Every structure is written in C-alpha cells, then in structure tokens.
Short mmCIF file of C-alpha atoms and ligand atoms in Angstrom, two decimals:
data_model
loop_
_atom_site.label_atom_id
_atom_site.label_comp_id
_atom_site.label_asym_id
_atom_site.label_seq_id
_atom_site.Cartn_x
_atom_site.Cartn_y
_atom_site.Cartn_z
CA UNK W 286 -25.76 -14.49 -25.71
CA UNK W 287 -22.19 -15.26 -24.23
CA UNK W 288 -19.99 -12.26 -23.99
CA UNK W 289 -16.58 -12.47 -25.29
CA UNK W 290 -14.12 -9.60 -24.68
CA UNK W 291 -15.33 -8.12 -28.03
CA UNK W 292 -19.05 -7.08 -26.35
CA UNK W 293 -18.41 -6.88 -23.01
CA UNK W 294 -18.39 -3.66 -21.36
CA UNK W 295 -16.31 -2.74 -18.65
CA UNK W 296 -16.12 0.58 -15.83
CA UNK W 297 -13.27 1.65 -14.07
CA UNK W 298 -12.61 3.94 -11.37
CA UNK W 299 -9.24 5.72 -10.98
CA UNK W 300 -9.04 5.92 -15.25
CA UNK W 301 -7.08 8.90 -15.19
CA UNK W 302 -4.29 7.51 -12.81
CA UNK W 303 -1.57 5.12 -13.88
CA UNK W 304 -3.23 2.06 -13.50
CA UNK W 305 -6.56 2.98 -15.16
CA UNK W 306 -4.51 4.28 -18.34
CA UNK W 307 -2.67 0.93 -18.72
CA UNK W 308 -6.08 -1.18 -17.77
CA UNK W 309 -8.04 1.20 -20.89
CA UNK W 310 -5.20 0.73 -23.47
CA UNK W 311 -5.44 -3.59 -22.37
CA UNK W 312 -9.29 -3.56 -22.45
CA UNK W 313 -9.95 -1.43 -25.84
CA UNK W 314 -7.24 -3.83 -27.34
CA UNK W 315 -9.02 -6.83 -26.55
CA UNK W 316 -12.05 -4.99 -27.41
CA UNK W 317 -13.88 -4.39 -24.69
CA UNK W 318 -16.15 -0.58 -24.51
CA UNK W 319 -15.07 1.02 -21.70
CA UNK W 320 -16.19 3.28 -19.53
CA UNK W 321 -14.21 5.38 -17.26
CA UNK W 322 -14.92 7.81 -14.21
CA UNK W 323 -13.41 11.27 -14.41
CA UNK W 324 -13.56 14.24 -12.07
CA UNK W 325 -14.34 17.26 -12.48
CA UNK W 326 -11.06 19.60 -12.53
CA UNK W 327 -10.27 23.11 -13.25
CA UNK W 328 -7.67 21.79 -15.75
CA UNK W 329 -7.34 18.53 -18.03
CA UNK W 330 -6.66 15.64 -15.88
CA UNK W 331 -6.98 12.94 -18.71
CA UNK W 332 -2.79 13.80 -20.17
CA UNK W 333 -2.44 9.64 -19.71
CA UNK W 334 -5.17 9.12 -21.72
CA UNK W 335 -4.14 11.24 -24.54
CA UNK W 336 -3.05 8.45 -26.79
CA UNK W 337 -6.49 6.66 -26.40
CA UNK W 338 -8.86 9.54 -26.09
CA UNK W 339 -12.12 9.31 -28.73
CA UNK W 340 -14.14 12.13 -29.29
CA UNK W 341 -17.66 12.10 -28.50
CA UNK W 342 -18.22 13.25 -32.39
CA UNK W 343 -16.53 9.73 -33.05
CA UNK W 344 -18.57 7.22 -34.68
CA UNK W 345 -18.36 3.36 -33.09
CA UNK W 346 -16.52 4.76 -30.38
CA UNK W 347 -15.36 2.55 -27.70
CA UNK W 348 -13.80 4.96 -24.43
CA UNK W 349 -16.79 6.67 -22.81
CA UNK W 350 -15.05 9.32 -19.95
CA UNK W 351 -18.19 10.00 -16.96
CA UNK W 352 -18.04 12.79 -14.55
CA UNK W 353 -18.61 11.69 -10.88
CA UNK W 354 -16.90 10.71 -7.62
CA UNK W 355 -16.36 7.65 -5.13
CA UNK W 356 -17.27 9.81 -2.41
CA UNK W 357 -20.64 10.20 -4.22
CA UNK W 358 -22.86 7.09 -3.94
CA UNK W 359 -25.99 8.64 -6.05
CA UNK W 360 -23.81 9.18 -8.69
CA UNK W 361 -21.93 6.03 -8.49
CA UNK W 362 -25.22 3.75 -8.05
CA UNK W 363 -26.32 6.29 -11.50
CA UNK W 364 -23.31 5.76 -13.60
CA UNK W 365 -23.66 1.59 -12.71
CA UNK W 366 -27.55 1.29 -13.59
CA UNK W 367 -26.49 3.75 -16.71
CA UNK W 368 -23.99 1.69 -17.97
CA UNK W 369 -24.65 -1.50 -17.09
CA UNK W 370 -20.75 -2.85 -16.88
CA UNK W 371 -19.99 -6.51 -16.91
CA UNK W 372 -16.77 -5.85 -14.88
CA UNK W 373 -16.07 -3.25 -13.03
CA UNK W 374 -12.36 -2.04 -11.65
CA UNK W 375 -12.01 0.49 -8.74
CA UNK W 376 -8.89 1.26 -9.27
CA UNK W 377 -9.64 4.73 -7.51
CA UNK W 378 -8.25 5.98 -4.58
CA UNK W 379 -6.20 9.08 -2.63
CA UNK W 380 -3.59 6.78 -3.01
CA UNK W 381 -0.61 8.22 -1.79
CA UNK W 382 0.43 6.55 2.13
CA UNK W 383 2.09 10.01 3.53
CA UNK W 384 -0.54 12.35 2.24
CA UNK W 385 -2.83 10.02 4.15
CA UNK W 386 -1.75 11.01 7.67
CA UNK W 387 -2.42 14.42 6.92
CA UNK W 388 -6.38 14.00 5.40
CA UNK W 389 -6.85 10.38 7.30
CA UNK W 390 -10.52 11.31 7.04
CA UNK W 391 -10.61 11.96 3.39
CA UNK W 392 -8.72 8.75 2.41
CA UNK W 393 -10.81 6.83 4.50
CA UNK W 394 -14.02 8.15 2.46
CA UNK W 395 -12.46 7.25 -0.67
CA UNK W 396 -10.16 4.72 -0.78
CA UNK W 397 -12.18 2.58 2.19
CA UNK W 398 -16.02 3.92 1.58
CA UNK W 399 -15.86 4.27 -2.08
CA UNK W 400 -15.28 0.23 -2.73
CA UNK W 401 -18.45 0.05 -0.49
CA UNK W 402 -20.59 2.28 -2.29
CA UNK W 403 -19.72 0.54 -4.93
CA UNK W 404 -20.56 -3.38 -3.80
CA UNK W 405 -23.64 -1.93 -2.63
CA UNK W 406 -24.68 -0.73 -6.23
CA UNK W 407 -23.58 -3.84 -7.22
CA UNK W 408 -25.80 -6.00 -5.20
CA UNK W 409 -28.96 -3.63 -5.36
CA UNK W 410 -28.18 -3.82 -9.56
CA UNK W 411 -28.10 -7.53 -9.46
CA UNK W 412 -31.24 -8.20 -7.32
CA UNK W 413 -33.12 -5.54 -9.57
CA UNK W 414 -31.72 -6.79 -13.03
CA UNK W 415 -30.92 -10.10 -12.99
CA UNK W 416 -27.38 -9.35 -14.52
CA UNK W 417 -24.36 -9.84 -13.17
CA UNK W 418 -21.51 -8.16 -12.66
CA UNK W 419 -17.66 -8.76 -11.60
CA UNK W 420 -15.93 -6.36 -9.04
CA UNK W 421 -12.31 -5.99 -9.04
CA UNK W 422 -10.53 -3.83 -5.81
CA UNK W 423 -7.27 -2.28 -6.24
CA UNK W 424 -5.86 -3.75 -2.78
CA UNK W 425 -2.34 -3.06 -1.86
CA UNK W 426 0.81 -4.47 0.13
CA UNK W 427 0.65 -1.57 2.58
CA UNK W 428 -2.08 -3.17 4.07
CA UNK W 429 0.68 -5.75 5.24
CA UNK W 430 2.45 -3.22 7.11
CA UNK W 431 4.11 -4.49 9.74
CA UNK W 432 3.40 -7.90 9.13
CA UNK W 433 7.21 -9.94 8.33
CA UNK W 434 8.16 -10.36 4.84
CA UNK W 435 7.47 -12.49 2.61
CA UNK W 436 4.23 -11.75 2.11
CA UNK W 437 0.50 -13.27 0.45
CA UNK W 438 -2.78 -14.18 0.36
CA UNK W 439 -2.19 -15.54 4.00
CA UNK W 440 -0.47 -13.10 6.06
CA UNK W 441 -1.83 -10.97 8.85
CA UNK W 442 -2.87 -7.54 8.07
CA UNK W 443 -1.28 -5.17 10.04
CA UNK W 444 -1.62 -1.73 8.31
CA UNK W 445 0.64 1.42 9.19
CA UNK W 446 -1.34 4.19 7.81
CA UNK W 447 -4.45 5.67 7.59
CA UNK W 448 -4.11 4.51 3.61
CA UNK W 449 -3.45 1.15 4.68
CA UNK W 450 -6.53 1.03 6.93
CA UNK W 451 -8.52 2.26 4.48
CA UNK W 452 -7.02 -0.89 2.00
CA UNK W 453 -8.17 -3.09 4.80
CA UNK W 454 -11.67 -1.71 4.89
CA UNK W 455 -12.82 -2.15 1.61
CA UNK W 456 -10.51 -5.12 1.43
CA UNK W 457 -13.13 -7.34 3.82
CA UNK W 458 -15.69 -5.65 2.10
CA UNK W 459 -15.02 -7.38 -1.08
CA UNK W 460 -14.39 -10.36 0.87
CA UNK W 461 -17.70 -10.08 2.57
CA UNK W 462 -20.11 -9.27 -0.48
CA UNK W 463 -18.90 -12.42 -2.18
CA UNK W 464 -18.96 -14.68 0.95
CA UNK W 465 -22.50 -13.18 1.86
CA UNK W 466 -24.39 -11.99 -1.21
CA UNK W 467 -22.62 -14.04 -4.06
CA UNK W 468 -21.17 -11.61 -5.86
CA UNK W 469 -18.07 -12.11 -7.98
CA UNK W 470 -15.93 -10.12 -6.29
CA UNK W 471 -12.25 -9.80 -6.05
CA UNK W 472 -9.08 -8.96 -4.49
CA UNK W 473 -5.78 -8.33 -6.44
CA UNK W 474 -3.40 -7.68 -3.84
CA UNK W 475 -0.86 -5.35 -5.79
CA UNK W 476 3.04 -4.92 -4.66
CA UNK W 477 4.11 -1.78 -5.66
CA UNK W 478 4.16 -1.10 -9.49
CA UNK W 479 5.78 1.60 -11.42
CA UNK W 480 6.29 2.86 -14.81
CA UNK W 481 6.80 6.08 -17.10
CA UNK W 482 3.41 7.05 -15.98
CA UNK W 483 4.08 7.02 -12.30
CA UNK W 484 2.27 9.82 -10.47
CA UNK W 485 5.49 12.74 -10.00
CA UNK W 486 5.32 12.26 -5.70
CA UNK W 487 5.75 8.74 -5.73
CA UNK W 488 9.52 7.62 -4.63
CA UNK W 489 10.72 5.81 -7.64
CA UNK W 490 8.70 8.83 -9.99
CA UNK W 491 10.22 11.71 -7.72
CA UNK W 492 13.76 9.71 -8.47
CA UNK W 493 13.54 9.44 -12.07
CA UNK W 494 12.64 12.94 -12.73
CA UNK W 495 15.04 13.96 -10.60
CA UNK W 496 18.14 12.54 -12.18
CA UNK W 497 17.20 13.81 -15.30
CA UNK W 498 16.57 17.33 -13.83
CA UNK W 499 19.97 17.25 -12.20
CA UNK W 500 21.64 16.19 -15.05
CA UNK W 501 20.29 18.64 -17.40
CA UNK W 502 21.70 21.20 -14.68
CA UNK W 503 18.14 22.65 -13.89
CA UNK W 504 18.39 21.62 -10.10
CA UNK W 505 20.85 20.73 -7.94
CA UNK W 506 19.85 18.63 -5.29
CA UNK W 507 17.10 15.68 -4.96
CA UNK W 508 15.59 15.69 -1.07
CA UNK W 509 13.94 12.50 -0.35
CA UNK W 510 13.15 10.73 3.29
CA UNK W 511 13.67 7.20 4.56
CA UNK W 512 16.27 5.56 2.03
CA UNK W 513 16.76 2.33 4.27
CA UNK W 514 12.88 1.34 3.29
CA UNK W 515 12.52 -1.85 1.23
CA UNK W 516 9.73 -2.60 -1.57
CA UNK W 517 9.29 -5.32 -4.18
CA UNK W 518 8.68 -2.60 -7.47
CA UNK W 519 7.80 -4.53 -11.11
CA UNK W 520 6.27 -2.84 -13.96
CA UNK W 521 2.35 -1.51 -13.85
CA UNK W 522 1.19 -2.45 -17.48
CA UNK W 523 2.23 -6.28 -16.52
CA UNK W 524 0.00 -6.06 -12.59
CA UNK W 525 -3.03 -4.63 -15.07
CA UNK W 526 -2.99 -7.62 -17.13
CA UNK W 527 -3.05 -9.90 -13.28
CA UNK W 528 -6.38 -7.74 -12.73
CA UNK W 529 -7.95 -9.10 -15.46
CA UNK W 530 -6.94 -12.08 -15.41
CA UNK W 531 -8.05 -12.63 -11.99
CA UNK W 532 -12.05 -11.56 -13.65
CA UNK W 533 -11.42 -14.04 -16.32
CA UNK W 534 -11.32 -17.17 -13.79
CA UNK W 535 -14.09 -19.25 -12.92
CA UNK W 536 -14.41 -18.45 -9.33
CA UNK W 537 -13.45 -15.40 -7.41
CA UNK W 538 -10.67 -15.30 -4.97
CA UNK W 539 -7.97 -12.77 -4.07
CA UNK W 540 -3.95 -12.60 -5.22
CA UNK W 541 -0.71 -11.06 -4.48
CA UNK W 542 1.05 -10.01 -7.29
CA UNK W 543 4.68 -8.75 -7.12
CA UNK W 544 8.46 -9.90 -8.27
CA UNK W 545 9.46 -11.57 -5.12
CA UNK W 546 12.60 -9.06 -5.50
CA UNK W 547 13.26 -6.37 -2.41
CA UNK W 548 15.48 -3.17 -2.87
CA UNK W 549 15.92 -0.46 -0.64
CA UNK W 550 14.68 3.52 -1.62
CA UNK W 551 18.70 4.11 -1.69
CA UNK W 552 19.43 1.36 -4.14
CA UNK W 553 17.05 2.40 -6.55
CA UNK W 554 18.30 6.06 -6.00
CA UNK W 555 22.01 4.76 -6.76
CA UNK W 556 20.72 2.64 -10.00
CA UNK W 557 19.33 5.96 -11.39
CA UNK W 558 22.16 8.25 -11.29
CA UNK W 559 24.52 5.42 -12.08
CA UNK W 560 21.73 4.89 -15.68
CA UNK W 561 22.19 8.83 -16.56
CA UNK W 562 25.72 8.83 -16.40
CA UNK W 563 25.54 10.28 -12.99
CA UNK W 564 28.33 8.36 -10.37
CA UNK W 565 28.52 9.68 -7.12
CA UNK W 566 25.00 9.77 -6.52
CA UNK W 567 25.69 10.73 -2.81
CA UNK W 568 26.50 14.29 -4.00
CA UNK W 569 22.65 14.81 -5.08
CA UNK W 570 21.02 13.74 -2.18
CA UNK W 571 19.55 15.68 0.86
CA UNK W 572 17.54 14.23 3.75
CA UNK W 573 14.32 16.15 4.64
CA UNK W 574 12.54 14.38 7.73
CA UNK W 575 9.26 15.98 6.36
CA UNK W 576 9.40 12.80 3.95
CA UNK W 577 9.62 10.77 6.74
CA UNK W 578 6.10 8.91 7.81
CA UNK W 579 4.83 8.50 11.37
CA UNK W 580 4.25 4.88 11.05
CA UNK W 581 6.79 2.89 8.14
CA UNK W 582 6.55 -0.04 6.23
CA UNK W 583 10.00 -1.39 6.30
CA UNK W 584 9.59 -4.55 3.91
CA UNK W 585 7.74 -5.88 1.47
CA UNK W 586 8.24 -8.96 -0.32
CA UNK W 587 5.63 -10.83 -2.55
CA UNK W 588 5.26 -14.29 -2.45
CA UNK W 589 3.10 -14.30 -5.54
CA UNK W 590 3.35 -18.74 -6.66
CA UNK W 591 -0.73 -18.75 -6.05
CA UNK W 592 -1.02 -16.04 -9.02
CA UNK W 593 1.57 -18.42 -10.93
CA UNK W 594 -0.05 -21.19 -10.29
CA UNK W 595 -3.65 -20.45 -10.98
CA UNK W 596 -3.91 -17.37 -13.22
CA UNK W 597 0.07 -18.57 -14.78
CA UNK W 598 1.34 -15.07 -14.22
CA UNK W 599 4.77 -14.16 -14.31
CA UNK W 600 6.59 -10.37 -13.48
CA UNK W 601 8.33 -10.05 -16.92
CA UNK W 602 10.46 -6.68 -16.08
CA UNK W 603 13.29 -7.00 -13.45
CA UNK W 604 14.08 -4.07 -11.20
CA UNK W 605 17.26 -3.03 -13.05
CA UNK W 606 15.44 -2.70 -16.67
CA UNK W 607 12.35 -0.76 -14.36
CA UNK W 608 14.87 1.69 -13.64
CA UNK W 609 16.40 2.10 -17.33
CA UNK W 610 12.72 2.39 -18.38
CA UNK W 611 11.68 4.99 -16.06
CA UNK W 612 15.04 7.02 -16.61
CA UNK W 613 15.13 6.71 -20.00
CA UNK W 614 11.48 8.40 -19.97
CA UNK W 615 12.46 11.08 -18.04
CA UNK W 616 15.60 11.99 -20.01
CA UNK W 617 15.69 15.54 -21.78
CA UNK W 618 13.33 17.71 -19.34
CA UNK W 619 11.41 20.48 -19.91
CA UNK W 620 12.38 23.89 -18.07
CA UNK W 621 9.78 24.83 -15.45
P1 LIG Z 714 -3.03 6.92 -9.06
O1 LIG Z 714 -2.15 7.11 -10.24
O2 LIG Z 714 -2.87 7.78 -7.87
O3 LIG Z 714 -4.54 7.04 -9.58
C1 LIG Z 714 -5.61 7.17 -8.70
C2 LIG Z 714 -6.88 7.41 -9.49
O4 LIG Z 714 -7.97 7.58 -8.58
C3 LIG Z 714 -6.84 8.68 -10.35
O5 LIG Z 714 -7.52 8.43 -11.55
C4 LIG Z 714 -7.62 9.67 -9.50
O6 LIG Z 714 -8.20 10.72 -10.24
C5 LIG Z 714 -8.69 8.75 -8.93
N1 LIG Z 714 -9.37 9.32 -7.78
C6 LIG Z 714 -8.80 9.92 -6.69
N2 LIG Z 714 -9.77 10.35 -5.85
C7 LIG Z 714 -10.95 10.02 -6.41
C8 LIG Z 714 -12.30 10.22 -6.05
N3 LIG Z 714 -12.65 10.87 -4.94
N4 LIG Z 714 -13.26 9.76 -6.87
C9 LIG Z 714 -12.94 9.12 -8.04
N5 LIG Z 714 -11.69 8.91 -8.45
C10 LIG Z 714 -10.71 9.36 -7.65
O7 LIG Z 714 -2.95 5.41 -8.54
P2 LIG Z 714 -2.41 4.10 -9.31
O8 LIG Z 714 -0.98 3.94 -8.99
O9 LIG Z 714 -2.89 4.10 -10.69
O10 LIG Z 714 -3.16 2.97 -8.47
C11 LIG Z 714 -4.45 2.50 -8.85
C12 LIG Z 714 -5.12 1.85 -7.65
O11 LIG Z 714 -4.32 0.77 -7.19
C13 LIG Z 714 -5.31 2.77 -6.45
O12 LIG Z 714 -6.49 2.36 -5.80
C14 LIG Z 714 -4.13 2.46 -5.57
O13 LIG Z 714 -4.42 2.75 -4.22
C15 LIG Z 714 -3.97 0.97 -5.81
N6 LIG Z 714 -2.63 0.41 -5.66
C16 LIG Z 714 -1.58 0.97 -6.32
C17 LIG Z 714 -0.34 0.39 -6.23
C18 LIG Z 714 0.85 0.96 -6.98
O14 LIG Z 714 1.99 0.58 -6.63
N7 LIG Z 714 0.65 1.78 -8.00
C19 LIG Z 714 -0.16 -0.79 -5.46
C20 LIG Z 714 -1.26 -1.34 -4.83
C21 LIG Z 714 -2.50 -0.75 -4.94
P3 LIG Z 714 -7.41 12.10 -10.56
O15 LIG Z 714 -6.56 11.81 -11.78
O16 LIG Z 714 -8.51 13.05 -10.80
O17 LIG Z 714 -6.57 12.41 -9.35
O1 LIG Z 715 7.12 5.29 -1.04
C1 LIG Z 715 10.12 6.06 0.95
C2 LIG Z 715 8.79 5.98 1.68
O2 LIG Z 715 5.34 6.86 -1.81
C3 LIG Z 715 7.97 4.17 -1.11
C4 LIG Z 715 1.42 3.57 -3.47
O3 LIG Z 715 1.24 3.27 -4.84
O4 LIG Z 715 2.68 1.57 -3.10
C5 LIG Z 715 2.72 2.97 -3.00
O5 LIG Z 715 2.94 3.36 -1.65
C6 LIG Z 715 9.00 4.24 0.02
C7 LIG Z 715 8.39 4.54 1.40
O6 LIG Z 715 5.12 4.34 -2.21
C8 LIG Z 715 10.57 9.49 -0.11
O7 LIG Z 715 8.97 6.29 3.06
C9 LIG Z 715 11.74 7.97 0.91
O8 LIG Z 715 8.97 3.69 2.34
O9 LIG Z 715 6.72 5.62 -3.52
P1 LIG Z 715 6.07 5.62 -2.21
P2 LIG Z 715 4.40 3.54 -1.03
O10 LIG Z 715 4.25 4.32 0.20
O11 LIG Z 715 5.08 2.22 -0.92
C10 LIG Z 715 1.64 0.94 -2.33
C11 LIG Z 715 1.72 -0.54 -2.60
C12 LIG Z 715 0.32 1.53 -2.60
O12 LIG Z 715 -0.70 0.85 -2.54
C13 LIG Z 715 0.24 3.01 -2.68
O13 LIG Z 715 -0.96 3.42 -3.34
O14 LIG Z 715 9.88 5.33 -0.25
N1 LIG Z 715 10.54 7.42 0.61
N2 LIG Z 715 11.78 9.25 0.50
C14 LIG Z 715 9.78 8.34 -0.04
N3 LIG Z 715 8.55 8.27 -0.56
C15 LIG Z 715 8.06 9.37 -1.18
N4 LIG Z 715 6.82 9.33 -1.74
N5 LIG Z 715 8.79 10.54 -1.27
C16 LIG Z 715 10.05 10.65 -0.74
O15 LIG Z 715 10.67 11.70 -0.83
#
C-alpha cells in the first residue's frame, strides 16, 4: 500500500526543543503518527508540547513521547526497529555555539555522533526489513563559519566552533550514507530561525524577554556580548515546513534555507525596545565579554533560490514582523 501523510509514521529527535514542537504540530495536522524522543529529566521538559500532548489513556492517539538519548545507540537502534518510522528528523542536538566551547566533547557526541548512530540504524533496519526509511539532519549555517557571505549549498565549510564541527560531522555523514548505501538521506541547511518558542539563551530570545522584563520595571539592565555580529533570522514554523518538504521530493539532496536578509545583534536589540515603547535602547544595555566567543561567525547570509526553485519555498515573515512577534509574546512577564 502507498503511504499518504494520513498513515505514515514519522520520529523525531530534539521534540521537546523549538523545532521539534513546530515539526509535531505540522505532522499531526497533516496526519501523520508521530513519535518523538524525550529525556529523562527531573522536571517536565515537554512545556512546548503542552498544546499537543495526548494521554496515553487516549484512544486513536497519534503523539507517542519515548524515553532515550542520541548519545545512546542501543536505545536509538531499539526505538527505530520499535517503531518502524517512514521519516525520521534529528532535529536533536546541544545546540547552543558558546556552550559548545566549554563541553566541546559533549557536543561532539551528540550533535556530530548522534546523526551517526542514527544512519547506522537506518541502514542495518533497511538491509534487515526491506523497508525504507527517509533521514532528515538538522544542519546549520554555523557550519559556514568563516566562509564569505552569501552563503549555500556550494560554499566551503569552514566551521568556528566546536558546534559547528560537530554540524560538519554528521553533515558528510548524511552525505555519505546516501552516496554509499542508498539511503534517502538529507540535508536542510537551516539559517538561523526564531520564534515565541525560542530557547531563553539564544540572542534574539534573551532580547525579547528582556525588553519586556525591563519594561515591566523587574530588571534594569540587559548584558549581552558581540552586538556588531550579523545573521539572516526568519521565522521557525516556516524552516519546519522546508524540512518536510525536502522528504517529500523525489530524490534526496541538501538545501539552505534562510531570508537572504542580514542584521546585526544591535539592530535587532534597537527594533525591540523601539516595539515596547522603549527609545533609547542604549540606556539598557551592558557589555559582558563572557558572551563573547573564542572563535565568531561574523556573517551569514542565505542564498536560498535552489530551495525556491525546487521545493518553491519562500521565507513568509520579514525580520521587522519577527521582532513584533517575539516581543509581543514576551509582553506582561511573570515575577521570578
Ligand atoms: P533546541 O530548541 O535547543 O532543541 C534541541 C532539542 O534536542 C531538544 O529537544 C533537546 O532536548 C534535544 N536534545 C539535546 N540533547 C539531546 C540528547 N543527548 N539526546 C536527545 N535529544 C537531545 O534547538 P532548535 O532550535 O529546536 O533546533 C533544532 C535542531 O536544528 C538542532 O539540531 C539545532 O542544532 C539545529 N539548528 C537550529 C537552528 C536554529 O536557528 N534554531 C539553525 C540551524 C540548525 P531537551 O528539551 O531535553 O533539552
Ligand atoms: O547568537 C551574538 C553571538 O546564540 C547569535 C543556534 O540555533 O543559530 C544559532 O546559533 C549571535 C552570535 O545563535 C549574545 O555572539 C551577542 O554572533 O542566538 P545565538 P547562533 O550562535 O547564531 C545557528 C544557525 C545554529 O545552528 C545554532 O543551533 O549573537 N550575541 N550577545 C549573543 N548570543 C547569545 N546567545 N547571548 C548573548 O548574550
């Protein structure tokens, strides 16, 4: 039988993160089951699921949360033979570039290893079952790095952190389990992407919450790092739809996706005060070189026309109404 969205089955990693909450809500709308890797945690780390979440009690339920870990293969190769995905996203990851240069080790594991483990599961499930199923990596910009905006599917890697290296790794993997084994494997090379989900330690995130803290008079002052770096930032729920459109295409290949729009950390800063009401925006700010990172990525730029061209995907949200969005989410804080 041919599987249409409505009985196909899909596993991501990472469901708990921002990404993997947008991906769910796309999936389970186009009716997909879907089945999600959680880990273990001494409190609930599933808040961006809440609006989705099924009980296990529910009858013809269609989210199924798993326990386990990319740093885990057993598990992983379990959970894959278990549930017997169509498509699988590994959206998972330590994803955040500065923590990286303090657990390089760690983030290599994951965010480089993990995508392994995972291919490797893959292949040993195919050769065992017959069935087939579609891999999609959560690559990144940073793996850029250094390389000269604008950049795609083209340009030199030249990654600046331990993060970005790890990117790289499991980058080629992909690359080399559909080149050598057949597999239909894929790269979605993501710009960065924000929203009202963004995890709180991320620039843009840290920014938004901020403001609104500051302008509801429960702090002061909003410390940040380098303000001079430049990233193209569009809207996650639209980059989630790109993933799967990228599984939906005959043949496997890899895409940037992005705006083709660059503004500094300090623009973005000045847009977000300016959106609460908030004018001199200079007033708020301290510099604390602990936010500064050994190695920077200065500038990133998408060139995204192959994801136009072939999967006819277009950034909807412009970085202005990102900022309104995010701001507007953060408005009216809690006291903690
Ligand atoms: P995120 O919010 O930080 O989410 C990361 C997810 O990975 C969380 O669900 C996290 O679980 C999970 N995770 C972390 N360590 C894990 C481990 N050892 N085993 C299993 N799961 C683990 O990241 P995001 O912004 O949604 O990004 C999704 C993916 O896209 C990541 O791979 C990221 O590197 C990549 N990416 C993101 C961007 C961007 O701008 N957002 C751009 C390019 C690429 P917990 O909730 O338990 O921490
Ligand atoms: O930093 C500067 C910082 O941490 C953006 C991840 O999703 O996108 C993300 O990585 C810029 C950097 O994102 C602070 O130096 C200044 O230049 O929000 P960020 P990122 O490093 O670009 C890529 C594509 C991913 O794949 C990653 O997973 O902002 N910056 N002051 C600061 N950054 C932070 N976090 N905190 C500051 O106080």
């Amino acid at each position: 039988m041919k599987k249409t969205a409505k009985n196909k089955v899909a596993l991501i990693t990472g469901i708990t993160g921002q990404d993997g909450s947008f991906l769910t809500e796309f999936l389970l709308k186009k009716g997909y089951e879907v089945h999600g890797i959680i880990r273990r945690a001494s409190t609930f780390n599933t808040s961006r699921l809440a609006k989705i979440y099924q009980d296990p009690h529910e009858k013809d339920r269609k989210l199924f949360l798993i326990h386990g870990d990319l740093a885990d293969a057993e598990n992983i190769r379990k959970i894959i033979y278990t549930v017997k995905p169509n498509e699988i996203y590994n959206l998972g990851a330590q994803s955040h570039v500065r923590v990286s240069f303090d657990i390089p080790e760690y983030t290599a594991n994951v965010t480089g290893l993990g995508a392994l483990r995972i291919l490797e599961a893959i292949k040993d499930f195919q050769d065992h079952t017959g069935q087939k199923i579609k891999f999609y990596q959560a690559s990144s910009s940073e793996m850029f790095g250094a390389s000269p905006a604008p950049q795609n599917e083209t340009t030199p890697l030249r990654p600046q952190s331990p993060y970005g290296i790890a990117k790289v790794f499991a980058y080629n993997a992909t690359k080399l389990y559909r080149e050598a084994y057949g597999i239909f494997a894929v790269n979605g090379i993501l710009f960065n992407h924000e929203s009202e989900r963004r995890g709180e330690t991320f620039v843009t995130r840290k920014i938004t919450r901020a403001v609104a803290r500051i302008k509801a008079g429960l702090d002061k002052k909003l410390y940040l790092g380098n303000l001079d770096a430049r990233r193209d930032w569009g809207y996650a729920p639209e980059y989630m739809e790109a993933a799967w459109l990228m599984m939906q295409q005959p043949k496997p290949d890899d895409y940037v996706i992005g705006t083709g729009e660059t503004h500094s950390v300090r623009e973005f800063v000045e847009l977000a005060f300016k959106e609460a009401g908030l004018k001199d925006y200079k007033k708020y700010i301290g510099i604390d070189p602990r936010y500064y990172r050994p190695a920077e990525v200065q500038n990133l730029v998408a060139d995204a026309a192959k994801a136009g061209k072939v999967l006819k995907w277009k950034p909807k949200t412009k970085f202005a109404d990102l900022v309104k969005i995010m701001v507007k989410a953060d408005a009216n804080p809690k006291k903690i």
